[in-house]
Amino acid sequence: MLFRLDTYQKGSQSSHEIRTIIVFFAYAIVTPTTATLFVNPSQLTPEAQENLKEAGWDVDGYENVIKRLEELGSKVKEANEEEKDTENDDADETQPKGEAKGKVLVDSKTSLAVAHALGEGHYHVARSSVADAKSIKNAAELEGFRNSHIRDGVALARYFAHLEEHLSGPEQPKWSEYQAAQVLERYRSELELFKGLSFTTISSTGPNGAIIHYSPAEEGSAEIKKEQIYLCDSGAQFLDGTTDVTRTWHFGTPTEEEKRAFTRVLQGHISIDTAVFPSGTTGYILDAFARRALWADGLGIHGTGHGVGHYLCVHEGPQGIGTRIAYNDTKLKEGMVLSNGITPIDSSSCRTVLIQIIVAEPGYYADGKFGIRIESIVLVRKVSTPNDFGSRGYLGFENVTMCPIQTKLVDPSLLNDAERKWLNDYHAEVIKKVGPELAKFGDSRAQVWLERECAAI
């Protein structure tokens, strides 16, 4: 079996995300009796080399993988030819006569060079079993996600409270998008088990919020203004979990257009969060749940959510929620972790799309005006239902992101009773879990802000 160790979703990582992923570029070849890691030796510390040796791994240079694959392909060919020569009447009748039985399993995301090295007929292409295995988190990893998101919520509360005060005060100059992102990183760096960012912070104000994967430059990024919507998509790597959260704020007085768009995005977010579905359902099917509220206003959606790794890549497959055909090949299972977030497209401006993949992250992007997204991390869990049609068992989501959703941007007249209750219950949970941890920092400004933003509507 051959697989890559950098990321399952090869090609999905933007350049700024590559710089923040925890894993390294490598290939691995695993046989019934051997395991070989092909990696740049300079990336391995003496301790890592010793651990690999103790675990039974051989280490070879990254550049040698093609040569080794050619050798492996030749061995497979020889073994298959020997087996065909010894076929007799007692052979497995289900196997077509003369067909080679021995093959190398290669990941469907691997390169054409690998196929050429192994030789035609000597490999079988399939999704990596490694990706499938790590998509389902164990109990310790799931608990780590819960705890890391509570701590992350502390940093977010301190940051947004600080930003709001700075924008409302007389201090000049105001923060640029880049400066604000640095403040958020500083607050995160004070948290226990923090190891770095999970991707470069998308700190965007006004029309920049509608730009695909916007990343503010150190020089020349826009000044954040209280009269404009501010979208912040950020995350951190903790030893016990990876976070990815987007919240949209208005520090002045939002327009009716902004409030309506925000509320529709919120409704899509709630629809995914509260979904109950039979075991075996795919994210491709669930995607329609997120679209309904935005369709009601004639808006399209580009994507909904992506898988998330545990102290690994913030974008991790194969699970996801969206219209990608690949998402229809992966059944959601208990223990998977995804983002809940919709990425809608204004029907009058199809250029303004932001690709998101299972994080719950609904969004709306008005070209040249503003961007809106609400993104949280959800865990797939078993749920109890009055019935169990087909004896399949039913699943739902557990939201672990602990950061308020700004009610000032909500149009309450668009919410039904269940949606209003969801929002109030969510904020009560944020106060309950984040409040005590925030109190440890003695940040009264953030404490007041958190209580106000979590007030019931």
Coordinates of C-alpha atoms in Angstrom, one line a residue:
M1 CA 0.0 0.0 0.0
L2 CA 1.3 3.5 -0.9
F3 CA 0.0 6.7 0.6
R4 CA 1.0 10.3 1.1
L5 CA 1.5 11.8 4.6
D6 CA 1.1 15.5 3.9
T7 CA -2.7 15.8 3.5
Y8 CA -5.5 13.7 2.1
Q9 CA -7.1 16.6 0.2
K10 CA -4.0 17.2 -1.9
G11 CA -4.4 20.4 -3.9
S12 CA -7.1 21.8 -1.6
Q13 CA -4.7 23.6 0.6
S14 CA -4.2 27.3 -0.2
S15 CA -0.6 28.6 0.0
H16 CA -1.1 30.3 3.4
E17 CA -2.5 27.1 4.9
I18 CA 0.5 25.0 3.7
R19 CA 2.7 27.1 6.0
T20 CA 0.6 26.3 9.1
I21 CA -0.1 22.5 8.7
I22 CA 1.4 20.2 11.3
V23 CA 2.3 17.3 9.0
F24 CA 5.2 17.0 6.6
F25 CA 5.6 15.9 3.0
A26 CA 6.4 12.2 2.7
Y27 CA 5.4 8.9 1.1
A28 CA 5.0 5.6 2.8
I29 CA 5.1 2.1 1.4
V30 CA 3.6 -0.6 3.6
T31 CA 3.8 -4.3 2.9
P32 CA 2.7 -7.3 5.0
T33 CA 6.3 -7.4 6.5
T34 CA 7.8 -3.9 6.0
A35 CA 7.1 -0.2 6.4
T36 CA 9.2 2.5 4.7
L37 CA 8.9 6.2 5.1
F38 CA 10.3 8.4 2.3
V39 CA 11.1 11.8 3.7
N40 CA 13.7 14.6 3.6
P41 CA 16.0 13.4 6.4
S42 CA 16.5 17.0 7.6
Q43 CA 12.9 17.1 8.7
L44 CA 13.5 14.3 11.3
T45 CA 15.0 15.0 14.7
P46 CA 17.1 12.3 16.3
E47 CA 14.2 11.6 18.6
A48 CA 11.8 11.1 15.6
Q49 CA 14.3 8.8 13.9
E50 CA 14.6 6.7 17.0
N51 CA 10.9 6.5 17.5
L52 CA 10.4 5.4 13.9
K53 CA 13.1 2.7 14.3
E54 CA 11.5 1.4 17.5
A55 CA 8.1 1.2 15.7
G56 CA 9.7 -0.9 12.9
W57 CA 9.9 1.8 10.2
D58 CA 12.7 2.1 7.7
V59 CA 13.6 5.6 6.5
D60 CA 14.7 6.5 3.0
G61 CA 15.1 9.8 1.1
Y62 CA 12.0 11.4 -0.4
E63 CA 13.7 11.3 -3.9
N64 CA 14.0 7.6 -3.8
V65 CA 10.4 6.7 -3.8
I66 CA 10.0 6.3 -7.6
K67 CA 13.0 4.0 -7.8
R68 CA 11.6 1.8 -5.0
L69 CA 8.2 1.8 -6.7
E70 CA 9.8 0.5 -9.9
E71 CA 11.4 -2.3 -7.9
L72 CA 8.1 -3.1 -6.2
G73 CA 6.3 -3.1 -9.5
S74 CA 8.8 -5.6 -10.9
K75 CA 8.4 -7.9 -7.9
V76 CA 4.6 -7.8 -8.3
K77 CA 4.9 -8.7 -11.9
E78 CA 7.3 -11.6 -11.2
A79 CA 5.0 -12.9 -8.4
N80 CA 1.9 -12.7 -10.6
E81 CA 3.7 -14.5 -13.5
E82 CA 4.8 -17.3 -11.1
E83 CA 1.3 -17.6 -9.8
K84 CA -0.2 -17.8 -13.2
D85 CA 2.2 -20.6 -14.2
T86 CA 1.1 -22.7 -11.2
E87 CA -2.7 -22.3 -11.8
N88 CA -4.6 -25.6 -11.8
D89 CA -8.1 -26.9 -11.7
D90 CA -8.2 -26.2 -7.9
A91 CA -7.7 -22.5 -8.4
D92 CA -10.3 -20.0 -7.2
E93 CA -13.0 -20.2 -9.8
T94 CA -14.2 -16.6 -8.9
Q95 CA -10.9 -15.2 -10.2
P96 CA -10.8 -14.9 -14.0
K97 CA -8.1 -17.2 -15.4
G98 CA -4.8 -15.4 -16.1
E99 CA -5.7 -12.3 -14.1
A100 CA -3.0 -11.0 -11.8
K101 CA -4.1 -11.2 -8.2
G102 CA -1.2 -9.3 -6.5
K103 CA -1.4 -5.5 -6.8
V104 CA -0.2 -2.4 -4.9
L105 CA -3.0 -0.3 -3.4
V106 CA -2.4 3.4 -4.2
D107 CA -4.4 6.4 -3.0
S108 CA -6.7 7.9 -5.6
K109 CA -5.0 11.3 -5.0
T110 CA -1.6 10.1 -5.9
S111 CA 0.3 11.2 -9.0
L112 CA 0.6 9.7 -12.5
A113 CA 4.3 9.2 -11.9
V114 CA 3.5 6.6 -9.3
A115 CA 1.3 4.7 -11.7
H116 CA 4.0 4.7 -14.4
A117 CA 6.6 3.6 -11.9
L118 CA 4.6 0.6 -10.8
G119 CA 3.6 -0.4 -14.3
E120 CA 0.2 -0.9 -15.9
G121 CA -1.9 -3.6 -14.2
H122 CA 0.3 -3.7 -11.1
Y123 CA -1.7 -1.3 -8.9
H124 CA -5.3 -0.8 -7.7
V125 CA -6.5 2.7 -7.1
A126 CA -8.7 3.4 -4.1
R127 CA -9.2 6.0 -1.4
S128 CA -6.6 5.6 1.3
S129 CA -7.6 3.5 4.2
V130 CA -5.4 5.8 6.3
A131 CA -7.7 8.7 5.5
D132 CA -10.8 6.7 6.4
A133 CA -9.3 5.6 9.7
K134 CA -8.3 9.1 10.8
S135 CA -11.6 10.6 9.8
I136 CA -13.2 8.9 12.8
K137 CA -11.9 10.3 16.0
N138 CA -11.5 8.3 19.3
A139 CA -12.9 9.4 22.6
A140 CA -9.7 11.2 23.7
E141 CA -9.6 13.1 20.5
L142 CA -13.2 14.1 20.7
E143 CA -12.8 15.3 24.3
G144 CA -9.8 17.3 23.1
F145 CA -11.8 19.0 20.5
R146 CA -14.4 20.1 23.1
N147 CA -11.7 21.4 25.5
S148 CA -9.6 23.2 22.9
H149 CA -12.7 25.0 21.6
I150 CA -13.6 26.2 25.0
R151 CA -10.1 27.7 25.5
D152 CA -10.3 29.1 21.9
G153 CA -13.5 30.8 22.9
V154 CA -11.7 32.6 25.6
A155 CA -9.2 34.1 23.2
L156 CA -12.0 35.0 20.8
A157 CA -14.0 36.8 23.5
R158 CA -11.0 38.8 24.6
Y159 CA -10.2 39.7 21.0
F160 CA -13.6 40.8 19.8
A161 CA -14.2 42.8 23.0
H162 CA -10.9 44.5 22.6
L163 CA -11.5 45.2 18.9
E164 CA -15.0 46.7 19.7
E165 CA -13.6 49.0 22.4
H166 CA -10.8 50.1 20.1
L167 CA -13.2 51.0 17.2
S168 CA -15.5 52.8 19.6
G169 CA -12.8 54.9 21.3
P170 CA -11.0 58.0 20.1
E171 CA -7.6 56.2 19.6
Q172 CA -6.1 56.8 16.1
P173 CA -5.1 55.3 13.9
K174 CA -7.5 52.4 13.9
W175 CA -6.3 48.8 13.5
S176 CA -5.7 47.5 10.0
E177 CA -6.9 44.0 9.2
Y178 CA -3.4 42.7 9.6
Q179 CA -2.8 44.4 12.9
A180 CA -6.1 43.0 14.2
A181 CA -5.1 39.4 13.2
Q182 CA -1.9 39.8 15.2
V183 CA -3.8 40.8 18.3
L184 CA -6.0 37.7 18.0
E185 CA -2.9 35.5 17.6
R186 CA -1.4 37.1 20.7
Y187 CA -4.5 36.3 22.8
R188 CA -4.4 32.7 21.5
S189 CA -0.7 32.3 22.3
E190 CA -1.5 32.9 26.0
L191 CA -3.7 29.7 26.0
E192 CA -2.6 26.4 27.4
L193 CA -1.4 23.8 24.8
F194 CA -1.3 26.4 22.0
K195 CA 1.2 25.4 19.3
G196 CA 0.4 27.9 16.5
L197 CA -2.3 28.9 14.0
S198 CA -4.2 26.2 12.0
F199 CA -4.2 28.6 9.0
T200 CA -3.4 32.3 8.3
T201 CA -6.2 34.4 9.8
I202 CA -8.7 35.8 7.3
S203 CA -9.3 39.2 8.9
S204 CA -11.5 41.1 6.4
T205 CA -13.5 44.3 6.5
G206 CA -16.2 45.6 4.1
P207 CA -15.8 44.4 0.5
N208 CA -12.7 42.3 1.4
G209 CA -15.0 39.9 3.2
A210 CA -16.3 38.8 -0.2
I211 CA -12.9 37.9 -1.6
I212 CA -12.0 34.2 -1.9
H213 CA -9.6 33.2 1.0
Y214 CA -8.6 36.8 1.6
S215 CA -5.4 37.2 3.6
P216 CA -4.4 40.7 4.8
A217 CA -0.9 41.8 3.9
E218 CA 1.3 43.3 6.6
E219 CA 1.6 46.5 4.5
G220 CA -1.4 48.1 2.9
S221 CA -4.3 46.1 4.4
A222 CA -7.5 48.0 5.0
E223 CA -8.4 49.8 8.1
I224 CA -11.2 48.2 10.1
K225 CA -14.2 50.6 10.3
K226 CA -17.2 50.3 12.7
E227 CA -19.5 51.2 9.8
Q228 CA -18.6 48.1 7.9
I229 CA -19.2 44.4 8.4
Y230 CA -16.1 42.6 9.7
L231 CA -15.5 38.9 8.9
C232 CA -12.9 36.9 10.8
D233 CA -12.1 33.3 9.9
S234 CA -9.4 31.9 12.1
G235 CA -8.2 28.9 13.9
A236 CA -5.5 27.4 16.1
Q237 CA -3.5 24.2 16.7
F238 CA -3.6 22.9 20.2
L239 CA -2.0 19.7 21.3
D240 CA -5.5 18.4 22.1
G241 CA -7.3 19.7 19.0
T242 CA -7.6 21.9 16.0
T243 CA -10.0 24.8 15.8
D244 CA -11.6 26.7 12.8
V245 CA -14.2 29.3 13.5
T246 CA -15.7 32.2 11.6
R247 CA -17.8 35.0 13.1
T248 CA -19.2 38.1 11.4
W249 CA -19.6 41.3 13.3
H250 CA -20.9 44.8 12.8
F251 CA -19.6 47.4 15.4
G252 CA -21.9 50.1 14.2
T253 CA -25.5 50.0 12.9
P254 CA -26.1 47.3 10.3
T255 CA -28.4 47.9 7.3
E256 CA -31.6 45.9 6.7
E257 CA -29.9 44.2 3.8
E258 CA -27.0 43.1 6.0
K259 CA -29.3 41.8 8.7
R260 CA -31.5 39.8 6.3
A261 CA -28.4 38.2 4.7
F262 CA -26.9 37.4 8.1
T263 CA -30.1 35.9 9.3
R264 CA -30.5 33.7 6.2
V265 CA -26.9 32.4 6.8
L266 CA -27.7 31.8 10.4
Q267 CA -30.8 29.8 9.5
G268 CA -28.7 27.6 7.2
H269 CA -26.2 27.1 10.0
I270 CA -28.9 26.1 12.4
S271 CA -30.5 23.7 9.9
I272 CA -27.2 21.7 9.6
D273 CA -26.6 21.9 13.4
T274 CA -30.0 20.5 14.2
A275 CA -30.2 17.9 11.4
V276 CA -31.1 14.3 12.4
F277 CA -30.4 11.7 9.7
P278 CA -30.1 7.9 9.3
S279 CA -26.8 6.3 9.5
G280 CA -25.3 6.0 6.0
T281 CA -26.3 9.4 4.9
T282 CA -23.7 11.4 3.1
G283 CA -22.7 15.1 3.3
Y284 CA -23.8 15.4 -0.3
I285 CA -27.4 14.8 0.8
L286 CA -27.2 17.0 3.9
D287 CA -26.0 19.9 1.8
A288 CA -29.6 20.8 0.9
F289 CA -30.4 21.4 4.5
A290 CA -28.0 24.4 4.5
R291 CA -29.4 25.8 1.2
R292 CA -33.1 26.0 2.0
A293 CA -33.1 29.4 3.8
L294 CA -30.8 31.0 1.2
W295 CA -32.8 29.6 -1.7
A296 CA -35.8 31.3 -0.1
D297 CA -34.2 34.6 -1.0
G298 CA -32.9 33.5 -4.4
L299 CA -29.4 32.9 -3.3
G300 CA -27.1 30.0 -4.4
I301 CA -24.5 28.3 -2.3
H302 CA -21.0 27.2 -3.4
G303 CA -20.2 24.9 -0.5
T304 CA -21.1 24.0 3.1
G305 CA -18.5 22.2 5.2
H306 CA -15.2 20.3 5.4
G307 CA -13.6 17.7 7.5
V308 CA -11.2 18.7 10.2
G309 CA -8.1 16.9 11.5
H310 CA -7.1 16.5 15.2
Y311 CA -3.9 18.4 15.6
L312 CA -3.4 17.8 11.9
C313 CA -4.8 19.6 8.8
V314 CA -7.6 22.0 9.3
H315 CA -9.0 20.7 6.0
E316 CA -9.1 16.9 6.1
G317 CA -11.1 14.4 4.0
P318 CA -12.7 12.3 2.9
Q319 CA -15.8 13.6 4.8
G320 CA -17.5 16.8 3.9
I321 CA -20.8 18.5 3.3
G322 CA -21.4 20.0 -0.2
T323 CA -22.1 19.2 -3.8
R324 CA -18.8 17.6 -4.6
I325 CA -19.4 14.1 -5.9
A326 CA -16.7 12.9 -3.6
Y327 CA -18.9 13.8 -0.6
N328 CA -21.5 11.4 -1.9
D329 CA -18.9 8.6 -1.6
T330 CA -18.4 9.0 2.1
K331 CA -21.0 8.1 4.6
L332 CA -21.0 10.2 7.8
K333 CA -20.2 8.1 10.9
E334 CA -20.1 8.7 14.6
G335 CA -16.8 10.3 15.6
M336 CA -16.3 12.3 12.4
V337 CA -15.5 16.0 12.8
L338 CA -16.7 18.6 10.3
S339 CA -17.2 22.3 9.9
N340 CA -20.7 23.6 9.6
G341 CA -20.6 26.6 7.2
I342 CA -22.5 27.6 4.1
T343 CA -20.9 29.5 1.3
P344 CA -23.7 31.2 -0.6
I345 CA -23.4 33.0 -3.9
D346 CA -25.3 36.2 -4.8
S347 CA -27.2 35.3 -7.9
S348 CA -26.3 38.6 -9.4
S349 CA -22.6 38.2 -8.8
C350 CA -21.4 34.7 -9.3
R351 CA -17.8 35.8 -9.0
T352 CA -17.9 36.2 -5.3
V353 CA -17.6 32.7 -3.9
L354 CA -15.6 31.4 -1.1
I355 CA -14.8 27.7 -1.1
Q356 CA -15.5 26.0 2.2
I357 CA -15.7 22.4 2.9
I358 CA -17.3 20.0 7.1
V359 CA -17.2 22.9 9.2
A360 CA -20.6 24.4 9.5
E361 CA -20.0 27.6 7.7
P362 CA -22.9 29.2 5.8
G363 CA -22.0 32.4 4.1
Y364 CA -23.2 35.2 1.8
Y365 CA -20.9 37.3 -0.3
A366 CA -22.0 40.6 -1.9
D367 CA -19.4 41.7 -4.5
G368 CA -17.8 45.0 -3.6
K369 CA -19.9 45.3 -0.4
F370 CA -19.5 42.7 2.3
G371 CA -19.1 39.1 3.2
I372 CA -21.0 37.0 5.8
R373 CA -20.1 33.6 7.2
I374 CA -20.9 31.7 10.4
E375 CA -18.6 28.7 10.9
S376 CA -18.5 26.2 13.7
I377 CA -17.0 22.8 14.3
V378 CA -19.5 19.9 14.8
L379 CA -18.9 16.3 15.9
V380 CA -21.1 13.5 14.4
R381 CA -22.8 11.7 17.2
K382 CA -25.6 9.1 17.8
V383 CA -29.0 10.5 18.6
S384 CA -32.1 8.9 20.1
T385 CA -35.3 8.9 18.0
P386 CA -38.8 7.7 18.7
N387 CA -38.5 5.1 15.9
D388 CA -35.6 3.4 14.1
F389 CA -36.9 2.7 10.6
G390 CA -34.8 0.1 8.9
S391 CA -32.8 -0.5 12.1
R392 CA -30.1 1.8 10.8
G393 CA -29.6 4.1 13.8
Y394 CA -29.7 7.8 13.6
L395 CA -27.1 10.5 13.8
G396 CA -26.9 14.2 14.5
F397 CA -24.3 16.9 15.4
E398 CA -22.7 18.3 18.5
N399 CA -21.5 21.9 18.2
V400 CA -18.2 22.4 20.0
T401 CA -17.3 25.9 18.8
M402 CA -17.9 28.3 21.7
C403 CA -18.1 31.9 20.4
P404 CA -21.2 34.2 20.3
I405 CA -23.1 34.8 17.2
Q406 CA -23.9 38.5 17.0
T407 CA -27.6 39.1 17.6
K408 CA -27.4 42.7 16.5
L409 CA -27.1 41.4 13.0
V410 CA -30.1 39.1 13.3
D411 CA -33.6 40.0 12.0
P412 CA -35.8 38.3 14.7
S413 CA -38.9 38.5 12.4
L414 CA -37.3 35.9 10.1
L415 CA -36.7 33.4 12.8
N416 CA -39.2 30.7 13.9
D417 CA -39.6 29.7 17.5
A418 CA -37.3 26.7 17.2
E419 CA -34.5 28.8 15.6
R420 CA -34.8 31.5 18.3
K421 CA -34.6 28.8 21.0
W422 CA -31.6 27.3 19.3
L423 CA -29.8 30.6 19.4
N424 CA -30.6 31.3 23.0
D425 CA -29.7 27.8 24.1
Y426 CA -26.4 28.0 22.2
H427 CA -25.5 31.3 23.9
A428 CA -26.4 29.9 27.3
E429 CA -24.0 27.1 26.6
V430 CA -21.2 29.5 25.6
I431 CA -21.6 31.5 28.8
K432 CA -21.6 28.3 30.9
K433 CA -18.5 26.9 29.4
V434 CA -16.4 29.9 28.4
G435 CA -17.4 32.2 31.3
P436 CA -15.5 30.4 34.0
E437 CA -12.4 29.9 31.9
L438 CA -12.4 33.6 30.9
A439 CA -12.7 34.6 34.5
K440 CA -9.2 33.1 35.1
F441 CA -7.7 35.8 33.0
G442 CA -9.2 38.7 34.9
D443 CA -10.3 40.4 31.7
S444 CA -13.4 42.3 32.9
R445 CA -13.9 44.0 29.5
A446 CA -14.2 40.6 27.8
Q447 CA -16.5 39.3 30.6
V448 CA -18.9 42.1 30.2
W449 CA -18.8 41.7 26.4
L450 CA -19.5 38.0 26.6
E451 CA -22.5 38.4 28.9
R452 CA -23.9 41.0 26.6
E453 CA -23.4 39.1 23.4
C454 CA -24.9 36.0 24.9
A455 CA -28.1 37.7 26.2
A456 CA -31.3 36.0 25.1
I457 CA -33.4 37.5 22.3

